């Protein structure tokens, strides 16, 4: 008993529709959660954000073995 073969067109169509649906969902999620800040005054100057993200982390304090 042989299985009926699916054509490559239907597989390509299925994959294309799935990708379009995923892109639409991602766009919707971005619009809902990330497009605008919740409060207008939450915006920071770009230079301040760059300094915070590119700064070297502070070294961790060193505790002697007996003080933990």
PDB file of C-alpha atoms in Angstrom:
ATOM      1  CA  UNK A   1       0.000   0.000   0.000  1.00  0.00           C
ATOM      2  CA  UNK A   2       1.503   3.292  -1.116  1.00  0.00           C
ATOM      3  CA  UNK A   3       0.983   6.604   0.606  1.00  0.00           C
ATOM      4  CA  UNK A   4      -0.178   9.507  -1.525  1.00  0.00           C
ATOM      5  CA  UNK A   5       2.712  11.952  -2.087  1.00  0.00           C
ATOM      6  CA  UNK A   6       2.280  15.533  -1.068  1.00  0.00           C
ATOM      7  CA  UNK A   7       3.372  17.962  -3.687  1.00  0.00           C
ATOM      8  CA  UNK A   8       6.251  20.279  -2.888  1.00  0.00           C
ATOM      9  CA  UNK A   9       3.963  23.230  -3.606  1.00  0.00           C
ATOM     10  CA  UNK A  10       1.710  22.443  -0.655  1.00  0.00           C
ATOM     11  CA  UNK A  11       4.722  22.022   1.635  1.00  0.00           C
ATOM     12  CA  UNK A  12       6.196  25.327   0.473  1.00  0.00           C
ATOM     13  CA  UNK A  13       2.831  27.011   0.939  1.00  0.00           C
ATOM     14  CA  UNK A  14       2.498  25.609   4.460  1.00  0.00           C
ATOM     15  CA  UNK A  15       5.971  26.781   5.450  1.00  0.00           C
ATOM     16  CA  UNK A  16       5.392  30.229   3.915  1.00  0.00           C
ATOM     17  CA  UNK A  17       2.092  30.672   5.735  1.00  0.00           C
ATOM     18  CA  UNK A  18       3.660  29.576   9.031  1.00  0.00           C
ATOM     19  CA  UNK A  19       6.521  32.091   8.611  1.00  0.00           C
ATOM     20  CA  UNK A  20       4.096  34.905   7.766  1.00  0.00           C
ATOM     21  CA  UNK A  21       1.993  34.071  10.812  1.00  0.00           C
ATOM     22  CA  UNK A  22       5.080  34.080  13.058  1.00  0.00           C
ATOM     23  CA  UNK A  23       6.222  37.435  11.680  1.00  0.00           C
ATOM     24  CA  UNK A  24       2.794  38.924  12.289  1.00  0.00           C
ATOM     25  CA  UNK A  25       2.774  37.635  15.858  1.00  0.00           C
ATOM     26  CA  UNK A  26       6.260  39.024  16.507  1.00  0.00           C
ATOM     27  CA  UNK A  27       5.246  42.410  15.090  1.00  0.00           C
ATOM     28  CA  UNK A  28       2.150  42.430  17.300  1.00  0.00           C
ATOM     29  CA  UNK A  29       4.178  41.560  20.405  1.00  0.00           C
ATOM     30  CA  UNK A  30       6.708  44.289  19.615  1.00  0.00           C
ATOM     31  CA  UNK A  31       3.944  46.852  19.098  1.00  0.00           C
ATOM     32  CA  UNK A  32       2.209  45.930  22.359  1.00  0.00           C
ATOM     33  CA  UNK A  33       5.247  45.663  24.640  1.00  0.00           C
ATOM     34  CA  UNK A  34       8.185  47.584  23.153  1.00  0.00           C
ATOM     35  CA  UNK A  35       7.027  50.323  20.793  1.00  0.00           C
ATOM     36  CA  UNK A  36       6.622  53.142  23.347  1.00  0.00           C
ATOM     37  CA  UNK A  37       7.657  53.597  26.981  1.00  0.00           C
ATOM     38  CA  UNK A  38       4.929  53.410  29.589  1.00  0.00           C
ATOM     39  CA  UNK A  39       5.784  56.827  30.982  1.00  0.00           C
ATOM     40  CA  UNK A  40       7.103  59.657  28.816  1.00  0.00           C
ATOM     41  CA  UNK A  41       9.631  60.799  31.415  1.00  0.00           C
ATOM     42  CA  UNK A  42      11.266  57.336  31.476  1.00  0.00           C
ATOM     43  CA  UNK A  43      13.379  58.252  28.435  1.00  0.00           C
ATOM     44  CA  UNK A  44      17.093  58.605  29.076  1.00  0.00           C
ATOM     45  CA  UNK A  45      19.697  60.462  27.060  1.00  0.00           C
ATOM     46  CA  UNK A  46      21.515  58.178  24.639  1.00  0.00           C
ATOM     47  CA  UNK A  47      24.930  59.078  26.043  1.00  0.00           C
ATOM     48  CA  UNK A  48      23.888  58.035  29.562  1.00  0.00           C
ATOM     49  CA  UNK A  49      22.612  54.665  28.323  1.00  0.00           C
ATOM     50  CA  UNK A  50      25.827  54.093  26.343  1.00  0.00           C
ATOM     51  CA  UNK A  51      27.972  54.869  29.372  1.00  0.00           C
ATOM     52  CA  UNK A  52      25.996  52.449  31.518  1.00  0.00           C
ATOM     53  CA  UNK A  53      26.080  49.595  28.995  1.00  0.00           C
ATOM     54  CA  UNK A  54      29.709  50.006  27.927  1.00  0.00           C
ATOM     55  CA  UNK A  55      31.217  50.669  31.360  1.00  0.00           C
ATOM     56  CA  UNK A  56      33.474  48.039  32.878  1.00  0.00           C
ATOM     57  CA  UNK A  57      31.833  46.248  35.820  1.00  0.00           C
ATOM     58  CA  UNK A  58      32.995  47.070  39.318  1.00  0.00           C
ATOM     59  CA  UNK A  59      35.224  44.386  40.831  1.00  0.00           C
ATOM     60  CA  UNK A  60      33.604  42.083  43.349  1.00  0.00           C
ATOM     61  CA  UNK A  61      34.695  42.574  46.959  1.00  0.00           C
ATOM     62  CA  UNK A  62      37.191  40.020  48.225  1.00  0.00           C
ATOM     63  CA  UNK A  63      36.363  38.422  51.564  1.00  0.00           C
ATOM     64  CA  UNK A  64      38.905  36.397  53.517  1.00  0.00           C
ATOM     65  CA  UNK A  65      37.931  32.769  54.030  1.00  0.00           C
ATOM     66  CA  UNK A  66      36.989  33.205  57.699  1.00  0.00           C
ATOM     67  CA  UNK A  67      34.514  36.086  57.227  1.00  0.00           C
ATOM     68  CA  UNK A  68      31.917  34.389  54.997  1.00  0.00           C
TER      69      UNK A  68
END
